[in-house]
mmCIF file of C-alpha atoms in Angstrom:
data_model
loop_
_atom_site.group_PDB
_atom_site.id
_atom_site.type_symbol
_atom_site.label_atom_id
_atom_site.label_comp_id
_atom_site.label_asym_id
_atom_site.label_seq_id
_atom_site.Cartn_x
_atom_site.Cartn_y
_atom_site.Cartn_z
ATOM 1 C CA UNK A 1 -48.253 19.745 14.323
ATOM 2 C CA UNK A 2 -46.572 16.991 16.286
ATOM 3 C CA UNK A 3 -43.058 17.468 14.818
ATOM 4 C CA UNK A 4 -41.697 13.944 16.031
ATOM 5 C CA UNK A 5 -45.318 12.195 15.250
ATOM 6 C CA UNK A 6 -44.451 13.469 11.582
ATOM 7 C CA UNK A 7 -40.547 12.014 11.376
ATOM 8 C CA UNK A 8 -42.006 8.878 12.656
ATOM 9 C CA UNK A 9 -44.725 8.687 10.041
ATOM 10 C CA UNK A 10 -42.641 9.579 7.018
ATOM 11 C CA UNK A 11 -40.302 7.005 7.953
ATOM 12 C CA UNK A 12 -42.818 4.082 8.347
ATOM 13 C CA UNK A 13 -44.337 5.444 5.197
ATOM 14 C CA UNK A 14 -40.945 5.142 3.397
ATOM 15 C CA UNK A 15 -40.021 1.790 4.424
ATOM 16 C CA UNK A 16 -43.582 0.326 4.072
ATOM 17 C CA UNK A 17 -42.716 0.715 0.118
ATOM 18 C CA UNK A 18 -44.038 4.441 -0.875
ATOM 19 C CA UNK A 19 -40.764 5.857 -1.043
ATOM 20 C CA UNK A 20 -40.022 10.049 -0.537
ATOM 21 C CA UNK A 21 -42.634 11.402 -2.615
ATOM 22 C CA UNK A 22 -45.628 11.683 -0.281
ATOM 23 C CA UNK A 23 -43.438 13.516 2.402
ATOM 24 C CA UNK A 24 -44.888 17.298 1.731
ATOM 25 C CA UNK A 25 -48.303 16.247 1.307
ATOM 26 C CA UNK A 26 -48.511 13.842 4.712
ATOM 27 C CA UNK A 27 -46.968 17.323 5.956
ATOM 28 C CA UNK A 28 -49.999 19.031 4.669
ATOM 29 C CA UNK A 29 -52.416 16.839 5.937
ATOM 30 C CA UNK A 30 -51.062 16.733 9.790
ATOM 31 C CA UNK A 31 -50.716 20.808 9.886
ATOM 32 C CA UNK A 32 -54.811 20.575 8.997
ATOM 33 C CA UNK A 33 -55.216 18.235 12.144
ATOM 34 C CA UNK A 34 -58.312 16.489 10.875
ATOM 35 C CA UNK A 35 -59.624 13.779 12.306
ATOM 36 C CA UNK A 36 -58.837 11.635 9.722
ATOM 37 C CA UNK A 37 -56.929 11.674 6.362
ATOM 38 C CA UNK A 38 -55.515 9.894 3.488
ATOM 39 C CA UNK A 39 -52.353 10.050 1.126
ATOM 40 C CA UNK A 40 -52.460 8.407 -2.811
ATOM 41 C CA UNK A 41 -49.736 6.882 -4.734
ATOM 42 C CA UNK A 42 -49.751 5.306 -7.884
ATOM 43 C CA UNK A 43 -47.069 2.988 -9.274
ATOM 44 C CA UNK A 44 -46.535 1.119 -12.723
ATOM 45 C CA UNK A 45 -45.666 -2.970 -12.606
ATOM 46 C CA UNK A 46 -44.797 -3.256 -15.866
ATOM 47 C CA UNK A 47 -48.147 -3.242 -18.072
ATOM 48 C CA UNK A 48 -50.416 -3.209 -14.468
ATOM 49 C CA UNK A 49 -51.642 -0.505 -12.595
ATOM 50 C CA UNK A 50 -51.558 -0.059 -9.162
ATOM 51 C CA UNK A 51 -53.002 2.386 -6.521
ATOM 52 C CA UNK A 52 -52.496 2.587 -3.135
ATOM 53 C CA UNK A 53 -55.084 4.623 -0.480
ATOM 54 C CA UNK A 54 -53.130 5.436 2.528
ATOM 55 C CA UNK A 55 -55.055 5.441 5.673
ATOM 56 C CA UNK A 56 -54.537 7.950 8.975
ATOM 57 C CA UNK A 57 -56.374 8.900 12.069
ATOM 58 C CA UNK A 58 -55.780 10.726 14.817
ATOM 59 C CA UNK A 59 -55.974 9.499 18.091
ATOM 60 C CA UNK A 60 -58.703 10.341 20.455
ATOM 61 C CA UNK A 61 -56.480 11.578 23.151
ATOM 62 C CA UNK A 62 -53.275 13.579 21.953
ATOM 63 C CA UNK A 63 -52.505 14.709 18.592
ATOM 64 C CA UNK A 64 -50.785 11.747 17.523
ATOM 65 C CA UNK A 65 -51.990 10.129 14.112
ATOM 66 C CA UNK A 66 -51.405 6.568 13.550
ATOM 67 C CA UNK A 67 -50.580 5.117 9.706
ATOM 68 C CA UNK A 68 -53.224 2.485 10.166
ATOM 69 C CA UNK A 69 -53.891 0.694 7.005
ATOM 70 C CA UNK A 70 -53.345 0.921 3.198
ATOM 71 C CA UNK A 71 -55.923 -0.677 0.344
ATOM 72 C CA UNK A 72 -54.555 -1.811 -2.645
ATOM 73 C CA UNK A 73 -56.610 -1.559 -6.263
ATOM 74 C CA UNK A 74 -54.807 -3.181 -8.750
ATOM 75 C CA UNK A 75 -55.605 -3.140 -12.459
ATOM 76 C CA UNK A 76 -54.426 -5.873 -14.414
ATOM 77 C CA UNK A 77 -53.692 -5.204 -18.057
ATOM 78 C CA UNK A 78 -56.238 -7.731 -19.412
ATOM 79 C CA UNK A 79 -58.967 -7.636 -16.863
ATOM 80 C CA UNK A 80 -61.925 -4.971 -17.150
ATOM 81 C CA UNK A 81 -62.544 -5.261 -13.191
ATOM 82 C CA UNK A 82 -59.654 -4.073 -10.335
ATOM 83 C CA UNK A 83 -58.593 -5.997 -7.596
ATOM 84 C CA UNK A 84 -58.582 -4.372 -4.386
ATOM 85 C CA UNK A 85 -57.197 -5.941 -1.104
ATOM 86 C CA UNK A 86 -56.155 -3.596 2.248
ATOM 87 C CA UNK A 87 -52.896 -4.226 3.653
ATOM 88 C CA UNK A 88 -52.769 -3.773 7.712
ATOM 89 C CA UNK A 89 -49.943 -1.995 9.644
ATOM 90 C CA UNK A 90 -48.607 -3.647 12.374
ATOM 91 C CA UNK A 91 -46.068 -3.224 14.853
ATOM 92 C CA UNK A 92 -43.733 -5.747 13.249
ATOM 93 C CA UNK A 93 -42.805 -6.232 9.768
ATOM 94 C CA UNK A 94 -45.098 -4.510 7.399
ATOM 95 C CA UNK A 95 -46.309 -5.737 4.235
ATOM 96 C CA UNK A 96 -44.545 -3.387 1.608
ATOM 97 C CA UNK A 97 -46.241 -2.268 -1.186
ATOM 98 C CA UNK A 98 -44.029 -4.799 -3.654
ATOM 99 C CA UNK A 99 -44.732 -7.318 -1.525
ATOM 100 C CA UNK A 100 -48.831 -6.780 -1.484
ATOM 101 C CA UNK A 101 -48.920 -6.282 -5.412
ATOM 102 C CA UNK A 102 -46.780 -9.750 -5.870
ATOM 103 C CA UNK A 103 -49.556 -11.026 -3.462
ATOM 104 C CA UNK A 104 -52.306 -9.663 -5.154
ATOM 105 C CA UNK A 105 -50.767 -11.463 -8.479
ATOM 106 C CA UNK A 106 -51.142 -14.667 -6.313
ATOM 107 C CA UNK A 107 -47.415 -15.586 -5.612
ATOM 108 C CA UNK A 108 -46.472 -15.973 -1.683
ATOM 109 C CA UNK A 109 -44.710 -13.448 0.288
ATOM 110 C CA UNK A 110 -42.377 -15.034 3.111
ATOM 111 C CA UNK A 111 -42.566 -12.415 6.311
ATOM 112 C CA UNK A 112 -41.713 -12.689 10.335
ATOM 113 C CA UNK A 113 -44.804 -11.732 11.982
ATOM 114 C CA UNK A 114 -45.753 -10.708 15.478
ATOM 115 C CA UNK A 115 -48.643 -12.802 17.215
ATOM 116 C CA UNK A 116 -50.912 -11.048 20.021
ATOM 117 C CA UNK A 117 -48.751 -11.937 22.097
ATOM 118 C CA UNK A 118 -46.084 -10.000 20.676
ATOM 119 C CA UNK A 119 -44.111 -13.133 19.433
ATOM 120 C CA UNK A 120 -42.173 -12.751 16.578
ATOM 121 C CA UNK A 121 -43.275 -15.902 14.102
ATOM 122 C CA UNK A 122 -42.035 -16.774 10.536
ATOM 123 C CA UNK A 123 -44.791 -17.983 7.890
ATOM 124 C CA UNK A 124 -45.570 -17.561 4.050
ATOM 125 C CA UNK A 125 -48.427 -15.326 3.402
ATOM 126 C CA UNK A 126 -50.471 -16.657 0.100
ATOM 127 C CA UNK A 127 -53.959 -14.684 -0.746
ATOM 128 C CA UNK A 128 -57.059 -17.167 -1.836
ATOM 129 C CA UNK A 129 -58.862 -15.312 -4.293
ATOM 130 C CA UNK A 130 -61.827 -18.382 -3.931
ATOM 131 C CA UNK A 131 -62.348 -16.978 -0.096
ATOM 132 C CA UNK A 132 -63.282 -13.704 1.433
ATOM 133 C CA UNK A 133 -63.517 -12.420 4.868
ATOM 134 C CA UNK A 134 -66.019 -10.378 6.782
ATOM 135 C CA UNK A 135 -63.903 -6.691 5.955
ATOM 136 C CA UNK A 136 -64.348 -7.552 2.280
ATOM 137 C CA UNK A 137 -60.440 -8.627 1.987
ATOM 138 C CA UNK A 138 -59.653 -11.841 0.643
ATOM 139 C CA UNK A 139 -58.412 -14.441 2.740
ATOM 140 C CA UNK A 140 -54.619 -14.876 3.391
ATOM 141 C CA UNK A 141 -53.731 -18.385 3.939
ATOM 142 C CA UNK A 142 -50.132 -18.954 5.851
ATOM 143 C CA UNK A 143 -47.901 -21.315 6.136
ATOM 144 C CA UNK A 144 -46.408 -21.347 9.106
ATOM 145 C CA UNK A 145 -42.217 -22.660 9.844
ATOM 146 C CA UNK A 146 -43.625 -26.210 11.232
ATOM 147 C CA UNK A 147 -45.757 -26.383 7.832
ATOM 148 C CA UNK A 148 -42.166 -27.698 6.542
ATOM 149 C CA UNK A 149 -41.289 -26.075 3.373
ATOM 150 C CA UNK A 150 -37.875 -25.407 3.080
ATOM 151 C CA UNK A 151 -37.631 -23.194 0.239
ATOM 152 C CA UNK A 152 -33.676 -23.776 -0.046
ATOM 153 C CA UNK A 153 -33.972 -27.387 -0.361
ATOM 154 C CA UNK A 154 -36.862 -27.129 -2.662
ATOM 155 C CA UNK A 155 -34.457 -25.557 -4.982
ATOM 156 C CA UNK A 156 -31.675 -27.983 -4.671
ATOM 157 C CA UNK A 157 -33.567 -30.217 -6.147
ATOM 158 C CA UNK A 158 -33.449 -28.220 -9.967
ATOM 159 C CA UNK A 159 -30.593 -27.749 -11.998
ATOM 160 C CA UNK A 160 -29.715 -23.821 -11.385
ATOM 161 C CA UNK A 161 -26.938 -22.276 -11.698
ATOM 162 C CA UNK A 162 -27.119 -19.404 -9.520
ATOM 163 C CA UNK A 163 -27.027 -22.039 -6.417
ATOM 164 C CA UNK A 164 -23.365 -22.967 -7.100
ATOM 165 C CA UNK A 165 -22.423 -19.419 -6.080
ATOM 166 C CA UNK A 166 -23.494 -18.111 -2.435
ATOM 167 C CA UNK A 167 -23.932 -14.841 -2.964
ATOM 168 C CA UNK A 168 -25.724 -15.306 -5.747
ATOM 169 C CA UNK A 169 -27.959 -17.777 -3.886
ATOM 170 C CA UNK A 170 -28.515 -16.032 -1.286
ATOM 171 C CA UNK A 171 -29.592 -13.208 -4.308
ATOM 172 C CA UNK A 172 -32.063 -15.660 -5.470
ATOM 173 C CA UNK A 173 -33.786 -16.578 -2.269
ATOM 174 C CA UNK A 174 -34.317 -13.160 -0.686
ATOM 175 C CA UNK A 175 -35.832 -12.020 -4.087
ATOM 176 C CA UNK A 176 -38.477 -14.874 -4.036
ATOM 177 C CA UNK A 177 -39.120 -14.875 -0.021
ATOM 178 C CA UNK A 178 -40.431 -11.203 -0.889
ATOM 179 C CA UNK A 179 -42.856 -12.337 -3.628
ATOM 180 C CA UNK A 180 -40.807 -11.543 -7.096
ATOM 181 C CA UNK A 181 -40.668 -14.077 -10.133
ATOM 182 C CA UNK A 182 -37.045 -14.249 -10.152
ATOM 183 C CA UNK A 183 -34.940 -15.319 -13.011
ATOM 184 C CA UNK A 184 -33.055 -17.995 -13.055
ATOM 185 C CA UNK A 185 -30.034 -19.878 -15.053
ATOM 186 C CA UNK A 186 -31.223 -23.997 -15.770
ATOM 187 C CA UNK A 187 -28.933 -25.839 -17.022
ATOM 188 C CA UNK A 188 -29.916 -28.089 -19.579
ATOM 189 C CA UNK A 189 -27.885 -30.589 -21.166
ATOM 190 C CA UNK A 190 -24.746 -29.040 -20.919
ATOM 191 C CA UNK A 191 -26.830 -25.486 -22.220
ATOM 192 C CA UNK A 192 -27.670 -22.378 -19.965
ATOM 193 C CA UNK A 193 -31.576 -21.686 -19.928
ATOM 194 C CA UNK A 194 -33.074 -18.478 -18.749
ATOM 195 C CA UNK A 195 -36.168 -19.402 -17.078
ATOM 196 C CA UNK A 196 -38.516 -18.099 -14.081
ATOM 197 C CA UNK A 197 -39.408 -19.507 -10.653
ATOM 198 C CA UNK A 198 -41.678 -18.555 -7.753
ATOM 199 C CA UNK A 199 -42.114 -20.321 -4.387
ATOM 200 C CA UNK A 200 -44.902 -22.191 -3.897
ATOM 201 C CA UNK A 201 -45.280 -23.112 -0.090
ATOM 202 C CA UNK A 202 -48.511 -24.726 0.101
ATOM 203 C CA UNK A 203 -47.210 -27.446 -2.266
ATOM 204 C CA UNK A 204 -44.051 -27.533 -0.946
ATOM 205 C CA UNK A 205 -42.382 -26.799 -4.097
ATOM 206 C CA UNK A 206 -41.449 -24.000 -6.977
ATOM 207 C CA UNK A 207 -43.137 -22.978 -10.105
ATOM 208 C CA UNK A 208 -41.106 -23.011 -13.345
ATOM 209 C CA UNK A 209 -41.928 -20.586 -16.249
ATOM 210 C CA UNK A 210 -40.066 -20.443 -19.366
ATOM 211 C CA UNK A 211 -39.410 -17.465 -20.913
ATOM 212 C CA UNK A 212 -42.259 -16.950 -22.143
ATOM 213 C CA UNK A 213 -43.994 -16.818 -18.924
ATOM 214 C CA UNK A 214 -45.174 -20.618 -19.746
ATOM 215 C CA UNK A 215 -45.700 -22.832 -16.485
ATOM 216 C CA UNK A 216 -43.058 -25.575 -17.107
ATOM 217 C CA UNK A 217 -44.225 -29.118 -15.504
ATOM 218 C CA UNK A 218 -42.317 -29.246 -12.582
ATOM 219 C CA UNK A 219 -41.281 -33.167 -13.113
ATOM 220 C CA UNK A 220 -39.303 -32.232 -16.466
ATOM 221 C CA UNK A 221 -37.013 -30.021 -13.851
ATOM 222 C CA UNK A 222 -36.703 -32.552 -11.590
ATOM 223 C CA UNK A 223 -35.686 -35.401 -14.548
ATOM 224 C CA UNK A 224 -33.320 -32.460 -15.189
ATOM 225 C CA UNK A 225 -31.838 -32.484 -12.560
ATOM 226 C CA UNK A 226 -31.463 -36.248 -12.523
ATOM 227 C CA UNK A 227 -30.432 -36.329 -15.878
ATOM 228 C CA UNK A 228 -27.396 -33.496 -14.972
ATOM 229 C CA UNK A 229 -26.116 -35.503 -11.906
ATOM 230 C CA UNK A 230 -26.124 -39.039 -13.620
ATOM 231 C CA UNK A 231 -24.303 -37.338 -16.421
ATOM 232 C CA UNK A 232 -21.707 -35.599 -14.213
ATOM 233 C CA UNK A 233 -21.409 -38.674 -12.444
ATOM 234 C CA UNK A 234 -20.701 -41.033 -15.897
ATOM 235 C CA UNK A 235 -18.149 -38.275 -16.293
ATOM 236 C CA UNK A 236 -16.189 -38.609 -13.658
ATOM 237 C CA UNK A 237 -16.292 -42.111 -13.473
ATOM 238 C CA UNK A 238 -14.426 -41.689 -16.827
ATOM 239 C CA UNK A 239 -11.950 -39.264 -15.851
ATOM 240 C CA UNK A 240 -11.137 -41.945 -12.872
ATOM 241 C CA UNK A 241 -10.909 -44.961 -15.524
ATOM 242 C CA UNK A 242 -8.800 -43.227 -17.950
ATOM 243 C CA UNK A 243 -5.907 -41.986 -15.017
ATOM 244 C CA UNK A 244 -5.800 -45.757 -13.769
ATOM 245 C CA UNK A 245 -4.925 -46.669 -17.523
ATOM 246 C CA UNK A 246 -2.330 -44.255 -17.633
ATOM 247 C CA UNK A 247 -1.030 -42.622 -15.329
ATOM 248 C CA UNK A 248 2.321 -41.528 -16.412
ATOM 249 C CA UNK A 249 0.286 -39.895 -19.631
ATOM 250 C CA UNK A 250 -0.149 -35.757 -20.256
ATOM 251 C CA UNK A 251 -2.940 -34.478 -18.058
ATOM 252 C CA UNK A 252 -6.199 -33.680 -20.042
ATOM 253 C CA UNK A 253 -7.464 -29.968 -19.789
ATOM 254 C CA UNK A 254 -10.180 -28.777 -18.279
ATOM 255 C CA UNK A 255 -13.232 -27.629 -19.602
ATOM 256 C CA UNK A 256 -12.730 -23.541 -19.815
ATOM 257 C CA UNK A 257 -15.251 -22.718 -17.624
ATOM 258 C CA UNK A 258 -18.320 -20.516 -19.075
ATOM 259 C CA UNK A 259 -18.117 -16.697 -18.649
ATOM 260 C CA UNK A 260 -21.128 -15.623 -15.790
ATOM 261 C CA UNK A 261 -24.045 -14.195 -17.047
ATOM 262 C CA UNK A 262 -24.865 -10.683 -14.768
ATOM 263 C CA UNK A 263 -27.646 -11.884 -12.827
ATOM 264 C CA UNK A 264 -30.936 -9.339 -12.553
ATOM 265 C CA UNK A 265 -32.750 -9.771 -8.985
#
């Protein structure tokens, strides 16, 4: 067994989402030196099902195997048929195996990508479930950076919370560039909201859920949001009004501000 080939493959399997847990049995596999082999690992998403078929061959001239590919059947709680999709490895970023199963639940995965010409591109990778290609997968639709959805100012145009605070921000983006329906703080007529968002490039725009999991019209967040800055703006106007009238009078306290809510990303 190639003992370097096999520290370079249980790192790219680590790191492409499978974790530790496959480390003695990829061992196994290379000490047989097949031709060919695969790993399985199977993983919960809360009430769905997922199982992953890793896929390795060895090449034709030196006994170095190459992690090659990995198919994806996903079993969705209330569907009696699986969803299967196979997930190429490429020299640049992989698709991790959290990333393909929020794919495979039809939300986009924001990745940098490497062209043929070894380019490194950035694009949103969205499956269409309506289209399938020659190998059986369904079709992956991106949208490329000049496609011109800007997922920060997307979400400047809602009334959340978590965008007053950078880190937190920050928090919120990376969480739905990889895929995840990410919770979020509205604020609602002076009220905190729970709600959840995902990005939605080819529209150009996010999807709201309440928490129920409800899609939320997107123009009620957007008259929200409206309806937040007119009313901070009224407020201030006030604040300005009421100084000019007296200014030699005791200044008025502020608002205590609201305790933060722990955020879960």
């Amino acid at each position: 067994m190639n003992e370097k080939n096999f520290e370079y493959l249980k790192e790219q399997v680590k790191y492409t989402g499978f974790g530790e847990t496959l480390e003695s049995e990829l061992k196994e596999k290379l000490q047989k030196e097949e031709p060919n082999f695969t790993l399985t690992h199977h993983v919960k998403y809360g009430n769905d099902t997922a199982t992953a078929t890793l896929n390795f061959k060895k090449s034709d001239q030196s006994d170095i195997y190459f992690f090659n590919s990995y198919k994806v059947e996903l079993q969705k709680e209330n569907s009696k048929e699986a969803l299967e999709q196979t997930f190429y490895i490429n020299k640049g970023s992989n698709i991790t195996m959290k990333e393909a199963f929020n794919l495979m639940e039809g939300r986009a995965v924001n990745k940098d990508l490497t062209n043929k010409e070894g380019e490194i591109y950035n694009s949103w990778l969205q499956i269409d479930f309506k289209q399938t290609e020659t190998n059986g997968n369904f079709k992956v639709n991106q949208y490329h950076q000049n496609y011109g959805y800007d997922l920060e100012v997307t979400l400047s145009k809602h009334p959340i919370k978590e965008l007053e605070t950078p880190k937190y921000k920050e928090d919120l983006m990376n969480s739905m560039k990889k895929g995840n329906l990410q919770s979020a703080t509205f604020l609602k007529e002076g009220e905190e909201v729970k709600q959840f968002i995902e990005a939605s490039p080819q529209f150009k725009t996010i999807n709201v859920y309440d928490s129920n999991l409800q899609r939320i019209d997107n123009r009620k967040s957007k008259e929200e949001k409206q309806s937040e800055t007119q009313q901070a703006s009224e407020k201030q106007g006030s604040k300005k009004q009421n100084q000019t009238a007296d200014d030699d009078g005791p200044e008025v306290p502020k608002e205590a501000k609201r305790k933060r809510k722990s955020q879960s990303m």
